[in-house]
C-alpha cells in the first residue's frame, strides 16, 4: 500500500493553458506563413468549384466538394480567402468573421488565405472598420528564387 507524503506537491495537471490569440492585420501576411488569427469582413464570395455526388465517385468521395473564392479584408487591405465546403455558408458579404489558425497558400504565384481542418472560421459581431479594397495582397505576384550556397 503506497502512502503519500503531504510535504510533496501533487503532480502538475496535464492540461496546458491556452495562450491568448495574437490578432494580426491583413497587410502583415507573408508567403509561406501560418498560424494566423484575423478579424475580417467578407467583401464578396464566388463559388469556383461545385462537384456533386456521382455514381462512379460514390465509393471514393462520398460527399460533395465545394470551393469558393472570397475577397476578405480589414482596414489595411484585402486578400482572397479559399473557403471549402461548410466554410462557404459562413462567408456572406458584409459578414464579420474571425479566422483562427489561418495559413497562406501560394496559387499561381499569389497569396491566398485558407483555414484547414486544424483551424476555425467563426462569425462574430459586425466590426466597425471600413475595408481598404485598394490594397489586394492577392494581386501581388511572387516568384520563388533559389539562392545557391557559396
N, CA and C atoms as an extended XYZ file, in Angstrom:
450
Properties=species:S:1:pos:R:3:atomname:S:1:resname:S:1:resid:I:1 pbc="F F F"
N         0.842       -1.176        0.000 N   UNK     1
C         0.000        0.000        0.000 CA  UNK     1
C         0.889        1.241        0.000 C   UNK     1
N         0.686        2.098       -0.987 N   UNK     2
C         1.510        3.294       -1.126 CA  UNK     2
C         0.943        4.411       -0.270 C   UNK     2
N         1.852        5.111        0.386 N   UNK     3
C         1.409        6.251        1.184 CA  UNK     3
C         1.917        7.520        0.527 C   UNK     3
N         1.165        8.575        0.665 N   UNK     4
C         1.590        9.846        0.083 CA  UNK     4
C         2.097       10.746        1.181 C   UNK     4
N         3.162       11.432        0.908 N   UNK     5
C         3.753       12.357        1.847 CA  UNK     5
C         3.103       13.716        1.646 C   UNK     5
N         2.471       14.304        2.644 N   UNK     6
C         1.804       15.586        2.452 CA  UNK     6
C         2.768       16.722        2.116 C   UNK     6
N         4.052       16.544        2.352 N   UNK     7
C         5.026       17.602        2.068 CA  UNK     7
C         5.364       17.676        0.588 C   UNK     7
N         5.177       16.571       -0.163 N   UNK     8
C         5.499       16.594       -1.587 CA  UNK     8
C         4.309       17.161       -2.355 C   UNK     8
N         4.581       18.045       -3.303 N   UNK     9
C         3.476       18.634       -4.071 CA  UNK     9
C         2.809       17.601       -4.979 C   UNK     9
N         1.561       17.831       -5.247 N   UNK    10
C         0.819       16.936       -6.147 CA  UNK    10
C         1.359       17.113       -7.559 C   UNK    10
N         1.302       16.064       -8.383 N   UNK    11
C         1.780       16.204       -9.760 CA  UNK    11
C         0.985       17.283      -10.484 C   UNK    11
N         1.679       17.996      -11.363 N   UNK    12
C         1.040       19.080      -12.111 CA  UNK    12
C        -0.047       18.522      -13.017 C   UNK    12
N        -1.070       19.295      -13.186 N   UNK    13
C        -2.170       18.877      -14.072 CA  UNK    13
C        -1.639       18.781      -15.499 C   UNK    13
N        -2.176       17.832      -16.245 N   UNK    14
C        -1.684       17.607      -17.597 CA  UNK    14
C        -2.318       18.547      -18.622 C   UNK    14
N        -3.271       19.364      -18.194 N   UNK    15
C        -3.877       20.293      -19.150 CA  UNK    15
C        -2.950       21.484      -19.350 C   UNK    15
N        -2.819       21.888      -20.619 N   UNK    16
C        -1.968       23.032      -20.908 CA  UNK    16
C        -2.846       24.266      -21.011 C   UNK    16
N        -2.364       25.358      -20.496 N   UNK    17
C        -3.118       26.605      -20.546 CA  UNK    17
C        -3.136       27.118      -21.982 C   UNK    17
N        -4.314       27.553      -22.430 N   UNK    18
C        -4.421       28.087      -23.790 CA  UNK    18
C        -3.794       29.469      -23.810 C   UNK    18
N        -2.993       29.719      -24.845 N   UNK    19
C        -2.411       31.053      -24.954 CA  UNK    19
C        -3.375       31.962      -25.685 C   UNK    19
N        -3.329       33.233      -25.333 N   UNK    20
C        -4.209       34.218      -25.960 CA  UNK    20
C        -3.847       34.375      -27.430 C   UNK    20
N        -4.842       34.420      -28.322 N   UNK    21
C        -4.514       34.590      -29.744 CA  UNK    21
C        -3.963       35.983      -30.010 C   UNK    21
N        -2.998       36.048      -30.911 N   UNK    22
C        -2.440       37.334      -31.328 CA  UNK    22
C        -3.085       37.683      -32.662 C   UNK    22
N        -3.923       38.696      -32.661 N   UNK    23
C        -4.609       39.100      -33.878 CA  UNK    23
C        -3.665       39.941      -34.722 C   UNK    23
N        -3.626       39.643      -36.027 N   UNK    24
C        -2.787       40.425      -36.937 CA  UNK    24
C        -3.672       41.062      -38.005 C   UNK    24
N        -3.095       41.982      -38.746 N   UNK    25
C        -3.807       42.665      -39.823 CA  UNK    25
C        -3.458       42.008      -41.155 C   UNK    25
N        -4.319       42.196      -42.157 N   UNK    26
C        -4.126       41.592      -43.472 CA  UNK    26
C        -2.779       41.981      -44.086 C   UNK    26
N        -2.363       43.244      -43.917 N   UNK    27
C        -1.116       43.672      -44.554 CA  UNK    27
C         0.140       43.073      -43.905 C   UNK    27
N        -0.004       42.322      -42.809 N   UNK    28
C         1.127       41.659      -42.170 CA  UNK    28
C         1.337       40.230      -42.682 C   UNK    28
N         0.447       39.749      -43.543 N   UNK    29
C         0.558       38.380      -44.055 CA  UNK    29
C         1.723       38.265      -45.031 C   UNK    29
N         2.473       37.162      -44.919 N   UNK    30
C         3.633       36.917      -45.782 CA  UNK    30
C         3.519       35.518      -46.389 C   UNK    30
N         4.109       35.293      -47.588 N   UNK    31
C         4.075       33.961      -48.213 CA  UNK    31
C         4.675       32.894      -47.296 C   UNK    31
N         4.038       31.728      -47.273 N   UNK    32
C         4.567       30.588      -46.521 CA  UNK    32
C         4.336       30.644      -45.025 C   UNK    32
N         3.571       31.621      -44.548 N   UNK    33
C         3.351       31.735      -43.108 CA  UNK    33
C         2.043       31.047      -42.715 C   UNK    33
N         1.914       30.735      -41.423 N   UNK    34
C         0.706       30.058      -40.949 CA  UNK    34
C         0.472       30.394      -39.481 C   UNK    34
N        -0.648       29.907      -38.958 N   UNK    35
C        -0.992       30.127      -37.560 CA  UNK    35
C        -1.545       31.509      -37.276 C   UNK    35
N        -2.169       32.130      -38.276 N   UNK    36
C        -2.665       33.500      -38.124 CA  UNK    36
C        -4.076       33.529      -37.552 C   UNK    36
N        -4.355       34.570      -36.766 N   UNK    37
C        -5.699       34.845      -36.282 CA  UNK    37
C        -6.052       36.255      -36.738 C   UNK    37
N        -7.147       36.374      -37.476 N   UNK    38
C        -7.543       37.666      -38.036 CA  UNK    38
C        -9.037       37.900      -37.849 C   UNK    38
N        -9.404       39.164      -37.712 N   UNK    39
C       -10.808       39.561      -37.767 CA  UNK    39
C       -10.973       40.317      -39.072 C   UNK    39
N       -11.838       39.807      -39.952 N   UNK    40
C       -12.002       40.393      -41.285 CA  UNK    40
C       -13.475       40.477      -41.660 C   UNK    40
N       -13.745       41.336      -42.647 N   UNK    41
C       -15.085       41.419      -43.230 CA  UNK    41
C       -15.056       40.740      -44.589 C   UNK    41
N       -16.148       40.087      -44.944 N   UNK    42
C       -16.283       39.464      -46.259 CA  UNK    42
C       -16.774       40.526      -47.234 C   UNK    42
N       -16.004       40.743      -48.306 N   UNK    43
C       -16.384       41.719      -49.330 CA  UNK    43
C       -17.254       41.038      -50.388 C   UNK    43
N       -16.782       39.868      -50.867 N   UNK    44
C       -17.548       39.119      -51.869 CA  UNK    44
C       -17.198       37.641      -51.774 C   UNK    44
N       -18.067       36.800      -52.309 N   UNK    45
C       -17.838       35.359      -52.334 CA  UNK    45
C       -18.355       34.804      -53.647 C   UNK    45
N       -17.533       33.943      -54.294 N   UNK    46
C       -17.916       33.384      -55.589 CA  UNK    46
C       -17.547       31.899      -55.600 C   UNK    46
N       -18.520       31.039      -55.872 N   UNK    47
C       -18.271       29.590      -55.963 CA  UNK    47
C       -17.435       29.324      -57.217 C   UNK    47
N       -16.296       28.626      -57.063 N   UNK    48
C       -15.464       28.305      -58.224 CA  UNK    48
C       -15.461       26.813      -58.532 C   UNK    48
N       -15.868       25.992      -57.566 N   UNK    49
C       -15.945       24.545      -57.805 CA  UNK    49
C       -17.125       24.003      -57.028 C   UNK    49
N       -17.978       23.236      -57.707 N   UNK    50
C       -19.136       22.660      -57.051 CA  UNK    50
C       -19.332       21.255      -57.597 C   UNK    50
N       -18.573       20.311      -57.065 N   UNK    51
C       -18.669       18.920      -57.521 CA  UNK    51
C       -19.672       18.189      -56.647 C   UNK    51
N       -20.716       17.712      -57.275 N   UNK    52
C       -21.716       16.958      -56.540 CA  UNK    52
C       -21.353       15.488      -56.506 C   UNK    52
N       -22.238       14.713      -55.918 N   UNK    53
C       -22.003       13.264      -55.880 CA  UNK    53
C       -22.346       12.660      -57.232 C   UNK    53
N       -21.511       11.720      -57.640 N   UNK    54
C       -21.845       10.982      -58.859 CA  UNK    54
C       -21.775        9.499      -58.525 C   UNK    54
N       -22.433        8.708      -59.312 N   UNK    55
C       -22.491        7.269      -59.029 CA  UNK    55
C       -21.101        6.641      -59.065 C   UNK    55
N       -20.231        7.099      -59.978 N   UNK    56
C       -18.903        6.494      -60.088 CA  UNK    56
C       -17.980        6.894      -58.943 C   UNK    56
N       -18.170        8.107      -58.390 N   UNK    57
C       -17.272        8.548      -57.332 CA  UNK    57
C       -17.840        8.292      -55.943 C   UNK    57
N       -18.986        7.647      -55.876 N   UNK    58
C       -19.643        7.433      -54.594 CA  UNK    58
C       -18.756        6.679      -53.622 C   UNK    58
N       -18.020        5.695      -54.085 N   UNK    59
C       -17.203        4.906      -53.171 CA  UNK    59
C       -15.917        5.631      -52.785 C   UNK    59
N       -15.401        6.484      -53.677 N   UNK    60
C       -14.145        7.179      -53.387 CA  UNK    60
C       -14.355        8.427      -52.537 C   UNK    60
N       -15.278        9.275      -52.913 N   UNK    61
C       -15.518       10.520      -52.202 CA  UNK    61
C       -17.022       10.685      -52.004 C   UNK    61
N       -17.545       10.255      -50.852 N   UNK    62
C       -18.992       10.223      -50.678 CA  UNK    62
C       -19.649       11.592      -50.539 C   UNK    62
N       -18.905       12.643      -50.205 N   UNK    63
C       -19.567       13.934      -50.054 CA  UNK    63
C       -19.116       14.919      -51.130 C   UNK    63
N       -19.990       15.857      -51.448 N   UNK    64
C       -19.657       16.820      -52.497 CA  UNK    64
C       -18.541       17.767      -52.059 C   UNK    64
N       -17.824       18.299      -53.027 N   UNK    65
C       -16.755       19.256      -52.757 CA  UNK    65
C       -17.171       20.603      -53.308 C   UNK    65
N       -17.119       21.614      -52.450 N   UNK    66
C       -17.428       22.971      -52.871 CA  UNK    66
C       -16.257       23.863      -52.484 C   UNK    66
N       -15.856       24.744      -53.389 N   UNK    67
C       -14.788       25.699      -53.113 CA  UNK    67
C       -15.253       27.067      -53.595 C   UNK    67
N       -15.038       28.063      -52.745 N   UNK    68
C       -15.391       29.440      -53.110 CA  UNK    68
C       -14.188       30.336      -52.876 C   UNK    68
N       -14.038       31.334      -53.738 N   UNK    69
C       -13.022       32.352      -53.538 CA  UNK    69
C       -13.725       33.574      -52.971 C   UNK    69
N       -13.296       33.986      -51.791 N   UNK    70
C       -13.923       35.110      -51.103 CA  UNK    70
C       -12.897       36.219      -50.938 C   UNK    70
N       -13.278       37.425      -51.280 N   UNK    71
C       -12.415       38.570      -51.012 CA  UNK    71
C       -12.760       39.032      -49.603 C   UNK    71
N       -11.743       39.005      -48.722 N   UNK    72
C       -11.939       39.419      -47.332 CA  UNK    72
C       -10.927       40.508      -47.019 C   UNK    72
N       -11.188       41.271      -45.992 N   UNK    73
C       -10.225       42.311      -45.669 CA  UNK    73
C       -10.519       43.034      -44.379 C   UNK    73
N        -9.584       43.936      -44.043 N   UNK    74
C        -9.737       44.814      -42.886 CA  UNK    74
C        -9.305       46.223      -43.300 C   UNK    74
N        -9.011       47.061      -42.339 N   UNK    75
C        -8.681       48.452      -42.678 CA  UNK    75
C        -7.308       48.614      -43.310 C   UNK    75
N        -6.509       47.512      -43.411 N   UNK    76
C        -5.171       47.604      -44.007 CA  UNK    76
C        -5.101       47.028      -45.417 C   UNK    76
N        -6.076       46.215      -45.826 N   UNK    77
C        -6.045       45.628      -47.161 CA  UNK    77
C        -6.975       44.439      -47.288 C   UNK    77
N        -6.922       43.797      -48.471 N   UNK    78
C        -7.758       42.624      -48.746 CA  UNK    78
C        -6.890       41.477      -49.243 C   UNK    78
N        -7.452       40.276      -49.212 N   UNK    79
C        -6.794       39.071      -49.720 CA  UNK    79
C        -7.882       38.085      -50.118 C   UNK    79
N        -7.563       37.171      -51.008 N   UNK    80
C        -8.532       36.138      -51.388 CA  UNK    80
C        -8.455       35.002      -50.380 C   UNK    80
N        -9.603       34.630      -49.843 N   UNK    81
C        -9.726       33.509      -48.903 CA  UNK    81
C       -10.371       32.356      -49.642 C   UNK    81
N        -9.743       31.184      -49.585 N   UNK    82
C       -10.306       29.988      -50.219 CA  UNK    82
C       -11.163       29.255      -49.192 C   UNK    82
N       -12.478       29.343      -49.356 N   UNK    83
C       -13.415       28.695      -48.440 CA  UNK    83
C       -13.795       27.328      -49.008 C   UNK    83
N       -13.864       26.334      -48.137 N   UNK    84
C       -14.198       24.976      -48.547 CA  UNK    84
C       -15.435       24.469      -47.816 C   UNK    84
N       -16.304       23.814      -48.557 N   UNK    85
C       -17.485       23.128      -48.027 CA  UNK    85
C       -18.291       23.968      -47.035 C   UNK    85
N       -18.323       23.576      -45.736 N   UNK    86
C       -19.164       24.260      -44.746 CA  UNK    86
C       -18.734       25.706      -44.525 C   UNK    86
N       -17.465       26.019      -44.755 N   UNK    87
C       -16.980       27.390      -44.562 CA  UNK    87
C       -17.706       28.373      -45.483 C   UNK    87
N       -18.106       27.892      -46.669 N   UNK    88
C       -18.759       28.756      -47.665 CA  UNK    88
C       -20.044       29.358      -47.103 C   UNK    88
N       -20.783       28.564      -46.324 N   UNK    89
C       -22.060       29.034      -45.786 CA  UNK    89
C       -21.884       30.214      -44.823 C   UNK    89
N       -20.701       30.346      -44.215 N   UNK    90
C       -20.438       31.439      -43.268 CA  UNK    90
C       -19.961       32.709      -43.964 C   UNK    90
N       -19.452       32.568      -45.197 N   UNK    91
C       -18.795       33.683      -45.894 CA  UNK    91
C       -19.783       34.489      -46.744 C   UNK    91
N       -20.683       35.176      -46.090 N   UNK    92
C       -21.662       36.021      -46.778 CA  UNK    92
C       -21.137       37.459      -46.807 C   UNK    92
N       -21.322       38.185      -47.912 N   UNK    93
C       -20.855       39.580      -47.980 CA  UNK    93
C       -21.362       40.420      -46.804 C   UNK    93
N       -20.478       41.287      -46.312 N   UNK    94
C       -20.716       42.187      -45.176 CA  UNK    94
C       -20.678       41.472      -43.817 C   UNK    94
N       -20.432       40.163      -43.801 N   UNK    95
C       -20.319       39.433      -42.539 CA  UNK    95
C       -18.914       39.623      -41.975 C   UNK    95
N       -18.814       39.758      -40.659 N   UNK    96
C       -17.508       39.838      -40.000 CA  UNK    96
C       -17.189       38.457      -39.438 C   UNK    96
N       -16.005       37.937      -39.767 N   UNK    97
C       -15.608       36.609      -39.297 CA  UNK    97
C       -14.234       36.665      -38.629 C   UNK    97
N       -14.018       35.722      -37.717 N   UNK    98
C       -12.698       35.532      -37.116 CA  UNK    98
C       -12.126       34.260      -37.721 C   UNK    98
N       -10.933       34.366      -38.301 N   UNK    99
C       -10.241       33.208      -38.860 CA  UNK    99
C        -9.169       32.799      -37.863 C   UNK    99
N        -9.221       31.563      -37.393 N   UNK   100
C        -8.241       31.072      -36.424 CA  UNK   100
C        -7.346       30.024      -37.090 C   UNK   100
N        -6.059       30.114      -36.821 N   UNK   101
C        -5.057       29.203      -37.375 CA  UNK   101
C        -5.094       29.193      -38.904 C   UNK   101
N        -5.212       30.378      -39.493 N   UNK   102
C        -5.235       30.508      -40.951 CA  UNK   102
C        -3.810       30.426      -41.495 C   UNK   102
N        -3.690       29.971      -42.743 N   UNK   103
C        -2.366       29.851      -43.359 CA  UNK   103
C        -2.395       30.454      -44.754 C   UNK   103
N        -1.193       30.785      -45.233 N   UNK   104
C        -1.055       31.327      -46.578 CA  UNK   104
C        -0.697       30.184      -47.531 C   UNK   104
N        -1.517       30.000      -48.559 N   UNK   105
C        -1.212       29.062      -49.643 CA  UNK   105
C        -0.798       29.898      -50.846 C   UNK   105
N         0.139       29.390      -51.626 N   UNK   106
C         0.518       30.089      -52.854 CA  UNK   106
C        -0.226       29.430      -54.018 C   UNK   106
N        -0.864       30.238      -54.856 N   UNK   107
C        -1.605       29.741      -56.003 CA  UNK   107
C        -1.234       30.597      -57.199 C   UNK   107
N        -0.569       29.993      -58.168 N   UNK   108
C        -0.102       30.695      -59.371 CA  UNK   108
C         0.693       31.949      -59.012 C   UNK   108
N         1.555       31.828      -58.014 N   UNK   109
C         2.437       32.931      -57.637 CA  UNK   109
C         1.817       33.996      -56.763 C   UNK   109
N         0.555       33.830      -56.354 N   UNK   110
C        -0.061       34.838      -55.495 CA  UNK   110
C        -0.544       34.205      -54.192 C   UNK   110
N        -0.674       35.040      -53.166 N   UNK   111
C        -1.069       34.551      -51.850 CA  UNK   111
C        -2.581       34.370      -51.760 C   UNK   111
N        -2.969       33.276      -51.122 N   UNK   112
C        -4.373       33.007      -50.787 CA  UNK   112
C        -4.402       32.599      -49.323 C   UNK   112
N        -5.395       33.034      -48.617 N   UNK   113
C        -5.562       32.651      -47.222 CA  UNK   113
C        -6.495       31.454      -47.163 C   UNK   113
N        -6.215       30.514      -46.264 N   UNK   114
C        -7.067       29.326      -46.126 CA  UNK   114
C        -7.083       28.879      -44.670 C   UNK   114
N        -8.152       28.200      -44.292 N   UNK   115
C        -8.268       27.599      -42.964 CA  UNK   115
C        -8.543       26.123      -43.189 C   UNK   115
N        -7.606       25.267      -42.745 N   UNK   116
C        -7.789       23.824      -42.936 CA  UNK   116
C        -8.478       23.208      -41.717 C   UNK   116
N        -8.408       21.887      -41.594 N   UNK   117
C        -9.133       21.212      -40.517 CA  UNK   117
C        -8.597       21.555      -39.125 C   UNK   117
N        -7.415       22.139      -39.049 N   UNK   118
C        -6.827       22.491      -37.739 CA  UNK   118
C        -7.218       23.898      -37.316 C   UNK   118
N        -7.924       24.624      -38.185 N   UNK   119
C        -8.315       25.992      -37.871 CA  UNK   119
C        -9.820       26.109      -37.745 C   UNK   119
N       -10.272       27.361      -37.653 N   UNK   120
C       -11.692       27.589      -37.444 CA  UNK   120
C       -12.126       28.911      -38.077 C   UNK   120
N       -13.339       28.903      -38.631 N   UNK   121
C       -13.957       30.119      -39.152 CA  UNK   121
C       -15.200       30.347      -38.306 C   UNK   121
N       -15.284       31.511      -37.658 N   UNK   122
C       -16.468       31.773      -36.843 CA  UNK   122
C       -16.999       33.182      -37.099 C   UNK   122
N       -18.314       33.271      -37.203 N   UNK   123
C       -18.965       34.559      -37.420 CA  UNK   123
C       -18.995       35.293      -36.086 C   UNK   123
N       -18.704       36.590      -36.122 N   UNK   124
C       -18.701       37.400      -34.908 CA  UNK   124
C       -19.542       38.646      -35.135 C   UNK   124
N       -19.659       39.498      -34.110 N   UNK   125
C       -20.463       40.720      -34.265 CA  UNK   125
C       -19.796       41.649      -35.278 C   UNK   125
N       -20.586       42.446      -35.971 N   UNK   126
C       -20.040       43.311      -37.031 CA  UNK   126
C       -18.921       44.223      -36.519 C   UNK   126
N       -17.846       44.310      -37.302 N   UNK   127
C       -16.711       45.162      -36.943 CA  UNK   127
C       -16.974       46.591      -37.412 C   UNK   127
N       -16.302       47.539      -36.765 N   UNK   128
C       -16.549       48.953      -37.073 CA  UNK   128
C       -15.657       49.496      -38.186 C   UNK   128
N       -14.636       48.726      -38.607 N   UNK   129
C       -13.699       49.253      -39.604 CA  UNK   129
C       -14.267       49.211      -41.023 C   UNK   129
N       -13.687       50.050      -41.889 N   UNK   130
C       -14.023       50.082      -43.315 CA  UNK   130
C       -12.934       49.302      -44.052 C   UNK   130
N       -13.297       48.355      -44.916 N   UNK   131
C       -12.317       47.539      -45.634 CA  UNK   131
C       -11.585       48.390      -46.666 C   UNK   131
N       -10.246       48.293      -46.646 N   UNK   132
C        -9.419       49.022      -47.624 CA  UNK   132
C        -9.280       48.133      -48.859 C   UNK   132
N       -10.126       48.366      -49.853 N   UNK   133
C       -10.192       47.481      -51.021 CA  UNK   133
C        -9.134       47.763      -52.075 C   UNK   133
N        -8.384       48.876      -51.954 N   UNK   134
C        -7.385       49.191      -52.984 CA  UNK   134
C        -6.007       48.604      -52.677 C   UNK   134
N        -5.906       47.725      -51.674 N   UNK   135
C        -4.639       47.066      -51.341 CA  UNK   135
C        -4.882       45.560      -51.284 C   UNK   135
N        -5.030       44.910      -52.449 N   UNK   136
C        -5.305       43.470      -52.502 CA  UNK   136
C        -3.987       42.704      -52.564 C   UNK   136
N        -3.651       41.997      -51.474 N   UNK   137
C        -2.397       41.258      -51.404 CA  UNK   137
C        -2.357       40.090      -52.389 C   UNK   137
N        -3.519       39.616      -52.835 N   UNK   138
C        -3.553       38.504      -53.785 CA  UNK   138
C        -3.195       38.952      -55.199 C   UNK   138
N        -3.114       40.251      -55.433 N   UNK   139
C        -2.714       40.751      -56.752 CA  UNK   139
C        -1.194       40.880      -56.875 C   UNK   139
N        -0.479       40.751      -55.762 N   UNK   140
C         0.985       40.810      -55.788 CA  UNK   140
C         1.496       39.440      -56.217 C   UNK   140
N         2.323       39.408      -57.258 N   UNK   141
C         2.850       38.136      -57.751 CA  UNK   141
C         4.232       37.893      -57.172 C   UNK   141
N         4.421       36.702      -56.624 N   UNK   142
C         5.706       36.318      -56.034 CA  UNK   142
C         6.384       35.302      -56.929 C   UNK   142
N         7.706       35.289      -56.890 N   UNK   143
C         8.482       34.344      -57.673 CA  UNK   143
C         9.443       33.635      -56.737 C   UNK   143
N         9.480       32.304      -56.808 N   UNK   144
C        10.390       31.532      -55.977 CA  UNK   144
C        11.796       31.609      -56.574 C   UNK   144
N        12.728       32.104      -55.777 N   UNK   145
C        14.117       32.252      -56.228 CA  UNK   145
C        15.002       31.345      -55.384 C   UNK   145
N        15.715       30.444      -56.020 N   UNK   146
C        16.641       29.585      -55.300 CA  UNK   146
C        17.993       30.285      -55.194 C   UNK   146
N        18.505       30.375      -53.976 N   UNK   147
C        19.790       31.023      -53.750 CA  UNK   147
C        20.841       29.927      -53.569 C   UNK   147
N        21.890       29.959      -54.413 N   UNK   148
C        22.937       28.941      -54.346 CA  UNK   148
C        23.850       29.231      -53.153 C   UNK   148
N        24.204       28.169      -52.420 N   UNK   149
C        25.141       28.328      -51.305 CA  UNK   149
C        26.545       28.476      -51.843 C   UNK   149
N        27.280       29.435      -51.311 N   UNK   150
C        28.657       29.674      -51.774 CA  UNK   150
C        29.633       28.940      -50.879 C   UNK   150
